[in-house]
Every structure is written in C-alpha cells, then in structure tokens.
C-alpha cells in the first residue's frame, strides 16, 4: 500500500493567518491527490482533487499544490469556521489510502 | 446534482452481519465506481473497497477481504456494502463516495454501525 504522511499532526493558528499542511506519499502518485475537511459529527467535505483543482463550491482561500510525492494544502485568511481535521488521500492506486489527519484549532 | 443517500444507523451483536445501502441520484449510476470508507470513533479514514456498478466487479482492501461483499441493484441506482462476522472494532461510521476524475469526490452522509453485545 502507498503510505501517506501528513504534517503537522496538529496546529493552532489565529484568525487571518495563512496555514500550510503537507502530505508526503511513499511513492510517486502523480497528481492523484485529494484534500478533505472534516468537522466533528460530519462527513468529510471535499476541498481539492487532482492535487490542485478546487472542488465546486469551495472558496478560493483553499489551494493545493504538488506532484509525485510532495503535496501541500494552504488556507489563506483563516476564519473560525475553518477549524476541523484535514486529511489528504491518494487515489493513484485502486487501494486508496489516507493521511493520518491534521487537526486545526483556531486560537 | 450528485446525491448519495445512505441507510440508517444499525446496532448489531458480535458475529452478526450488517448491510448498508447507498442510493445514488443526479448522475449515471453505472458510469462511476462507488467506494466505501469507514471511520472508527476518534480515528482516521479507512478505505474498504470499491464497486463497479456497471459490471458488478469489486476490489477490496486486504484487511476487509473475506468479510465484506459489495453489490448493486442498478435498476434502483443503489449500491450495498455487507460486512459479516462483526466484531466490536467494526463499530464505525461507514461512508459511500463517488469519484469523478473531472470534478472530484462526492460523499454520502455516513451510516453509524455499532457492534455491541
């Protein structure tokens, strides 16, 4: 299986900040990488697919980049509603795998 | 628009089976794989497997192999995930999801399955 490693595992930031979460794949996955946001008690919400494409309806404050094994999710102009846990996911192989998650708290 | 509607919460005893449904609308059901994921309480996301609604073909995660069966009824645009020989560590929220390579992922709302004696 392809292993996905996210960092940091948690972070705390202030309203208005810009934050970056990284995700590393154990092997080349091209751009078959998605990012999700999840809040307690809710289903994951899709943010980014194909590493850098914004899912319909997702605000442009979210952006993704990367290729092969190194990827980043950047959130600009942090707002209180952006708290939650963020997951990366590779779908290059049929055996889909997720990162362990990054918990984002708002100070 | 794309919608995935899942069946309601279930409570099962260890050793029993559970079958969760996922009814699709807003797109051609047979055109896209249906994936199943799960999330145990306080834990991360785990991929269970995928179903090709057109052919009925399946691919399962090694950890799920032998206990999971994915099927569909294309006449009612519904996919099913059945898990047998339930254990307490199968307690989780089970999600169905669809991937469109040109527009990304769409998820169902999830179905809580509780395994308890």
Short mmCIF file of N, CA and C in Angstrom, two decimals, chain A residues 6-106:
data_model
loop_
_atom_site.label_atom_id
_atom_site.label_comp_id
_atom_site.label_asym_id
_atom_site.label_seq_id
_atom_site.Cartn_x
_atom_site.Cartn_y
_atom_site.Cartn_z
N UNK A 6 1.17 12.94 6.81
CA UNK A 6 0.83 14.36 6.92
C UNK A 6 1.62 15.02 8.04
N UNK A 7 1.89 16.31 7.86
CA UNK A 7 2.48 17.08 8.95
C UNK A 7 2.02 18.54 8.84
N UNK A 8 1.82 19.21 10.00
CA UNK A 8 1.93 18.61 11.33
C UNK A 8 0.69 17.78 11.66
N UNK A 9 0.71 17.10 12.78
CA UNK A 9 -0.47 16.34 13.19
C UNK A 9 -1.51 17.27 13.80
N UNK A 10 -1.07 18.40 14.33
CA UNK A 10 -2.00 19.41 14.83
C UNK A 10 -1.34 20.77 14.76
N UNK A 11 -2.17 21.80 14.66
CA UNK A 11 -1.65 23.15 14.71
C UNK A 11 -2.74 24.10 15.18
N UNK A 12 -2.29 25.19 15.76
CA UNK A 12 -3.18 26.22 16.26
C UNK A 12 -2.79 27.53 15.59
N UNK A 13 -3.78 28.23 15.03
CA UNK A 13 -3.50 29.46 14.30
C UNK A 13 -4.56 30.50 14.61
N UNK A 14 -4.24 31.74 14.29
CA UNK A 14 -5.13 32.86 14.58
C UNK A 14 -5.96 33.23 13.36
N UNK A 15 -7.10 33.87 13.61
CA UNK A 15 -7.93 34.38 12.52
C UNK A 15 -7.08 35.32 11.65
N UNK A 16 -7.18 35.11 10.34
CA UNK A 16 -6.43 35.91 9.39
C UNK A 16 -5.12 35.29 8.96
N UNK A 17 -4.65 34.29 9.71
CA UNK A 17 -3.38 33.64 9.37
C UNK A 17 -3.50 32.84 8.07
N UNK A 18 -2.32 32.52 7.55
CA UNK A 18 -2.21 31.60 6.43
C UNK A 18 -1.51 30.35 6.95
N UNK A 19 -2.10 29.19 6.71
CA UNK A 19 -1.52 27.95 7.21
C UNK A 19 -1.28 26.99 6.06
N UNK A 20 -0.28 26.14 6.25
CA UNK A 20 0.08 25.15 5.24
C UNK A 20 0.20 23.78 5.89
N UNK A 21 -0.42 22.80 5.27
CA UNK A 21 -0.34 21.41 5.71
C UNK A 21 0.35 20.64 4.59
N UNK A 22 1.27 19.76 4.96
CA UNK A 22 1.98 18.99 3.94
C UNK A 22 1.60 17.52 4.00
N UNK A 23 1.73 16.87 2.88
CA UNK A 23 1.40 15.45 2.75
C UNK A 23 2.46 14.82 1.85
N UNK A 24 3.05 13.74 2.32
CA UNK A 24 4.09 13.06 1.55
C UNK A 24 3.65 11.63 1.26
N UNK A 25 3.79 11.22 0.00
CA UNK A 25 3.45 9.86 -0.41
C UNK A 25 4.70 8.99 -0.43
N UNK A 26 4.54 7.72 -0.10
CA UNK A 26 5.69 6.81 -0.05
C UNK A 26 6.19 6.40 -1.44
N UNK A 27 5.40 6.71 -2.47
CA UNK A 27 5.85 6.52 -3.84
C UNK A 27 5.13 7.50 -4.75
N UNK A 28 5.58 7.60 -5.98
CA UNK A 28 5.03 8.55 -6.94
C UNK A 28 3.55 8.29 -7.19
N UNK A 29 2.72 9.31 -6.94
CA UNK A 29 1.29 9.19 -7.19
C UNK A 29 0.82 10.20 -8.24
N UNK A 30 1.77 10.77 -8.98
CA UNK A 30 1.44 11.81 -9.97
C UNK A 30 0.65 12.91 -9.27
N UNK A 31 -0.55 13.24 -9.78
CA UNK A 31 -1.37 14.26 -9.13
C UNK A 31 -2.67 13.68 -8.59
N UNK A 32 -2.68 12.38 -8.30
CA UNK A 32 -3.90 11.73 -7.82
C UNK A 32 -4.03 11.90 -6.31
N UNK A 33 -4.25 13.15 -5.91
CA UNK A 33 -4.23 13.53 -4.51
C UNK A 33 -5.42 14.44 -4.22
N UNK A 34 -6.15 14.11 -3.15
CA UNK A 34 -7.29 14.92 -2.73
C UNK A 34 -7.10 15.39 -1.29
N UNK A 35 -7.79 16.48 -0.98
CA UNK A 35 -7.81 17.01 0.40
C UNK A 35 -9.25 17.13 0.87
N UNK A 36 -9.47 16.78 2.14
CA UNK A 36 -10.80 16.85 2.75
C UNK A 36 -10.72 17.59 4.07
N UNK A 37 -11.84 18.25 4.41
CA UNK A 37 -12.01 18.88 5.72
C UNK A 37 -13.12 18.11 6.44
N UNK A 38 -12.90 17.84 7.70
CA UNK A 38 -13.94 17.16 8.47
C UNK A 38 -14.14 17.85 9.81
N UNK A 39 -15.40 18.09 10.15
CA UNK A 39 -15.76 18.63 11.45
C UNK A 39 -16.43 17.53 12.26
N UNK A 40 -16.37 17.64 13.58
CA UNK A 40 -16.93 16.57 14.43
C UNK A 40 -18.37 16.25 14.09
N UNK A 41 -18.65 14.97 13.94
CA UNK A 41 -20.01 14.52 13.67
C UNK A 41 -20.48 14.70 12.24
N UNK A 42 -19.58 15.14 11.37
CA UNK A 42 -19.97 15.37 9.98
C UNK A 42 -19.16 14.49 9.04
N UNK A 43 -19.70 14.29 7.82
CA UNK A 43 -18.95 13.58 6.79
C UNK A 43 -17.81 14.46 6.28
N UNK A 44 -16.76 13.86 5.76
CA UNK A 44 -15.70 14.66 5.15
C UNK A 44 -16.26 15.54 4.03
N UNK A 45 -15.70 16.73 3.93
CA UNK A 45 -16.07 17.65 2.85
C UNK A 45 -14.90 17.73 1.88
N UNK A 46 -15.18 17.52 0.63
CA UNK A 46 -14.12 17.55 -0.38
C UNK A 46 -13.70 18.98 -0.68
N UNK A 47 -12.39 19.23 -0.67
CA UNK A 47 -11.85 20.56 -0.94
C UNK A 47 -11.12 20.62 -2.29
N UNK A 48 -10.22 19.69 -2.49
CA UNK A 48 -9.29 19.70 -3.62
C UNK A 48 -9.23 18.31 -4.21
N UNK A 49 -9.15 18.22 -5.53
CA UNK A 49 -8.88 16.95 -6.20
C UNK A 49 -7.80 17.20 -7.24
N UNK A 50 -7.20 16.12 -7.72
CA UNK A 50 -6.09 16.21 -8.67
C UNK A 50 -5.03 17.21 -8.20
N UNK A 51 -4.77 17.18 -6.92
CA UNK A 51 -3.72 17.95 -6.25
C UNK A 51 -3.97 19.44 -6.17
N UNK A 52 -4.59 20.04 -7.21
CA UNK A 52 -4.67 21.50 -7.21
C UNK A 52 -6.00 22.05 -7.70
N UNK A 53 -6.95 21.19 -8.00
CA UNK A 53 -8.24 21.63 -8.53
C UNK A 53 -9.25 21.77 -7.39
N UNK A 54 -9.86 22.96 -7.35
CA UNK A 54 -10.81 23.26 -6.30
C UNK A 54 -12.15 22.58 -6.59
N UNK A 55 -12.66 21.86 -5.60
CA UNK A 55 -13.98 21.27 -5.75
C UNK A 55 -15.01 22.38 -5.90
N UNK A 56 -16.06 22.13 -6.69
CA UNK A 56 -17.09 23.12 -6.91
C UNK A 56 -17.69 23.60 -5.59
N UNK A 57 -17.80 24.92 -5.46
CA UNK A 57 -18.39 25.50 -4.26
C UNK A 57 -17.42 25.77 -3.14
N UNK A 58 -16.18 25.34 -3.29
CA UNK A 58 -15.18 25.55 -2.24
C UNK A 58 -14.52 26.92 -2.45
N UNK A 59 -14.42 27.73 -1.41
CA UNK A 59 -13.85 29.08 -1.59
C UNK A 59 -12.39 29.04 -1.98
N UNK A 60 -11.98 30.08 -2.68
CA UNK A 60 -10.62 30.13 -3.24
C UNK A 60 -9.56 30.38 -2.17
N UNK A 61 -9.95 30.53 -0.91
CA UNK A 61 -8.97 30.63 0.16
C UNK A 61 -8.21 29.32 0.34
N UNK A 62 -8.79 28.24 -0.18
CA UNK A 62 -8.14 26.94 -0.15
C UNK A 62 -7.38 26.73 -1.46
N UNK A 63 -6.15 26.26 -1.36
CA UNK A 63 -5.39 25.96 -2.57
C UNK A 63 -4.49 24.76 -2.31
N UNK A 64 -4.25 24.00 -3.37
CA UNK A 64 -3.41 22.82 -3.27
C UNK A 64 -2.33 22.85 -4.33
N UNK A 65 -1.21 22.22 -4.01
CA UNK A 65 -0.13 22.13 -4.98
C UNK A 65 0.65 20.85 -4.74
N UNK A 66 1.51 20.54 -5.70
CA UNK A 66 2.39 19.39 -5.56
C UNK A 66 2.23 18.39 -6.68
N UNK A 67 3.19 17.46 -6.72
CA UNK A 67 3.18 16.40 -7.72
C UNK A 67 4.13 15.31 -7.26
N UNK A 68 3.84 14.11 -7.67
CA UNK A 68 4.68 12.93 -7.39
C UNK A 68 4.57 12.51 -5.92
N UNK A 69 5.42 13.02 -5.04
CA UNK A 69 5.38 12.57 -3.65
C UNK A 69 5.16 13.67 -2.63
N UNK A 70 5.24 14.94 -3.02
CA UNK A 70 5.14 16.03 -2.06
C UNK A 70 4.01 16.99 -2.41
N UNK A 71 3.13 17.22 -1.45
CA UNK A 71 1.93 18.00 -1.69
C UNK A 71 1.68 18.95 -0.51
N UNK A 72 0.98 20.05 -0.80
CA UNK A 72 0.62 20.99 0.26
C UNK A 72 -0.81 21.49 0.06
N UNK A 73 -1.45 21.75 1.20
CA UNK A 73 -2.73 22.43 1.24
C UNK A 73 -2.50 23.74 1.98
N UNK A 74 -2.91 24.84 1.38
CA UNK A 74 -2.76 26.15 2.01
C UNK A 74 -4.13 26.77 2.21
N UNK A 75 -4.34 27.30 3.40
CA UNK A 75 -5.58 28.00 3.72
C UNK A 75 -5.20 29.45 4.03
N UNK A 76 -5.73 30.37 3.27
CA UNK A 76 -5.43 31.79 3.46
C UNK A 76 -6.56 32.47 4.22
N UNK A 77 -6.22 33.53 4.94
CA UNK A 77 -7.25 34.30 5.62
C UNK A 77 -8.11 33.43 6.53
N UNK A 78 -7.46 32.74 7.45
CA UNK A 78 -8.14 31.77 8.31
C UNK A 78 -9.34 32.40 9.03
N UNK A 79 -10.45 31.68 9.04
CA UNK A 79 -11.67 32.10 9.73
C UNK A 79 -12.06 31.03 10.76
N UNK A 80 -12.86 31.39 11.76
CA UNK A 80 -13.25 30.41 12.78
C UNK A 80 -13.89 29.15 12.21
N UNK A 81 -14.61 29.28 11.10
CA UNK A 81 -15.28 28.11 10.51
C UNK A 81 -14.31 27.14 9.83
N UNK A 82 -13.04 27.51 9.76
CA UNK A 82 -12.06 26.63 9.12
C UNK A 82 -11.48 25.59 10.09
N UNK A 83 -11.92 25.61 11.35
CA UNK A 83 -11.40 24.61 12.29
C UNK A 83 -11.87 23.22 11.84
N UNK A 84 -11.14 22.22 12.27
CA UNK A 84 -11.52 20.85 11.94
C UNK A 84 -10.27 20.02 11.68
N UNK A 85 -10.49 18.85 11.13
CA UNK A 85 -9.38 17.96 10.80
C UNK A 85 -9.29 17.85 9.29
N UNK A 86 -8.09 17.95 8.78
CA UNK A 86 -7.83 17.89 7.35
C UNK A 86 -7.10 16.61 7.01
N UNK A 87 -7.56 15.95 5.95
CA UNK A 87 -6.97 14.69 5.50
C UNK A 87 -6.53 14.80 4.05
N UNK A 88 -5.38 14.24 3.75
CA UNK A 88 -5.02 14.02 2.35
C UNK A 88 -5.36 12.57 2.00
N UNK A 89 -5.49 12.31 0.73
CA UNK A 89 -5.86 10.98 0.24
C UNK A 89 -5.24 10.78 -1.12
N UNK A 90 -4.63 9.60 -1.33
CA UNK A 90 -4.14 9.28 -2.66
C UNK A 90 -5.09 8.30 -3.32
N UNK A 91 -5.33 8.53 -4.62
CA UNK A 91 -6.17 7.59 -5.36
C UNK A 91 -5.47 7.17 -6.66
N UNK A 92 -4.14 7.15 -6.60
CA UNK A 92 -3.37 6.69 -7.75
C UNK A 92 -3.53 5.20 -7.95
N UNK A 93 -3.51 4.46 -6.85
CA UNK A 93 -3.74 3.02 -6.94
C UNK A 93 -5.16 2.74 -6.48
N UNK A 94 -5.71 1.58 -6.92
CA UNK A 94 -7.09 1.28 -6.54
C UNK A 94 -7.22 1.14 -5.02
N UNK A 95 -6.12 0.79 -4.36
CA UNK A 95 -6.12 0.70 -2.89
C UNK A 95 -5.88 2.09 -2.32
N UNK A 96 -6.95 2.83 -2.18
CA UNK A 96 -6.88 4.21 -1.72
C UNK A 96 -6.39 4.28 -0.28
N UNK A 97 -5.56 5.25 0.02
CA UNK A 97 -5.09 5.45 1.39
C UNK A 97 -5.14 6.92 1.77
N UNK A 98 -5.26 7.13 3.09
CA UNK A 98 -5.39 8.47 3.65
C UNK A 98 -4.20 8.79 4.54
N UNK A 99 -3.92 10.09 4.66
CA UNK A 99 -3.02 10.53 5.71
C UNK A 99 -3.72 10.41 7.05
N UNK A 100 -2.95 10.58 8.12
CA UNK A 100 -3.49 10.37 9.46
C UNK A 100 -4.30 11.56 9.96
N UNK A 101 -4.27 12.66 9.22
CA UNK A 101 -5.06 13.82 9.60
C UNK A 101 -4.25 14.90 10.29
N UNK A 102 -4.67 16.15 10.09
CA UNK A 102 -4.08 17.32 10.76
C UNK A 102 -5.21 18.08 11.42
N UNK A 103 -5.13 18.20 12.74
CA UNK A 103 -6.17 18.91 13.47
C UNK A 103 -5.82 20.39 13.55
N UNK A 104 -6.72 21.22 13.05
CA UNK A 104 -6.51 22.67 13.04
C UNK A 104 -7.43 23.33 14.06
N UNK A 105 -6.84 23.99 15.02
CA UNK A 105 -7.60 24.74 16.01
C UNK A 105 -7.40 26.22 15.75
N UNK A 106 -8.43 26.98 16.03
CA UNK A 106 -8.35 28.42 15.88
C UNK A 106 -8.10 29.03 17.26
#
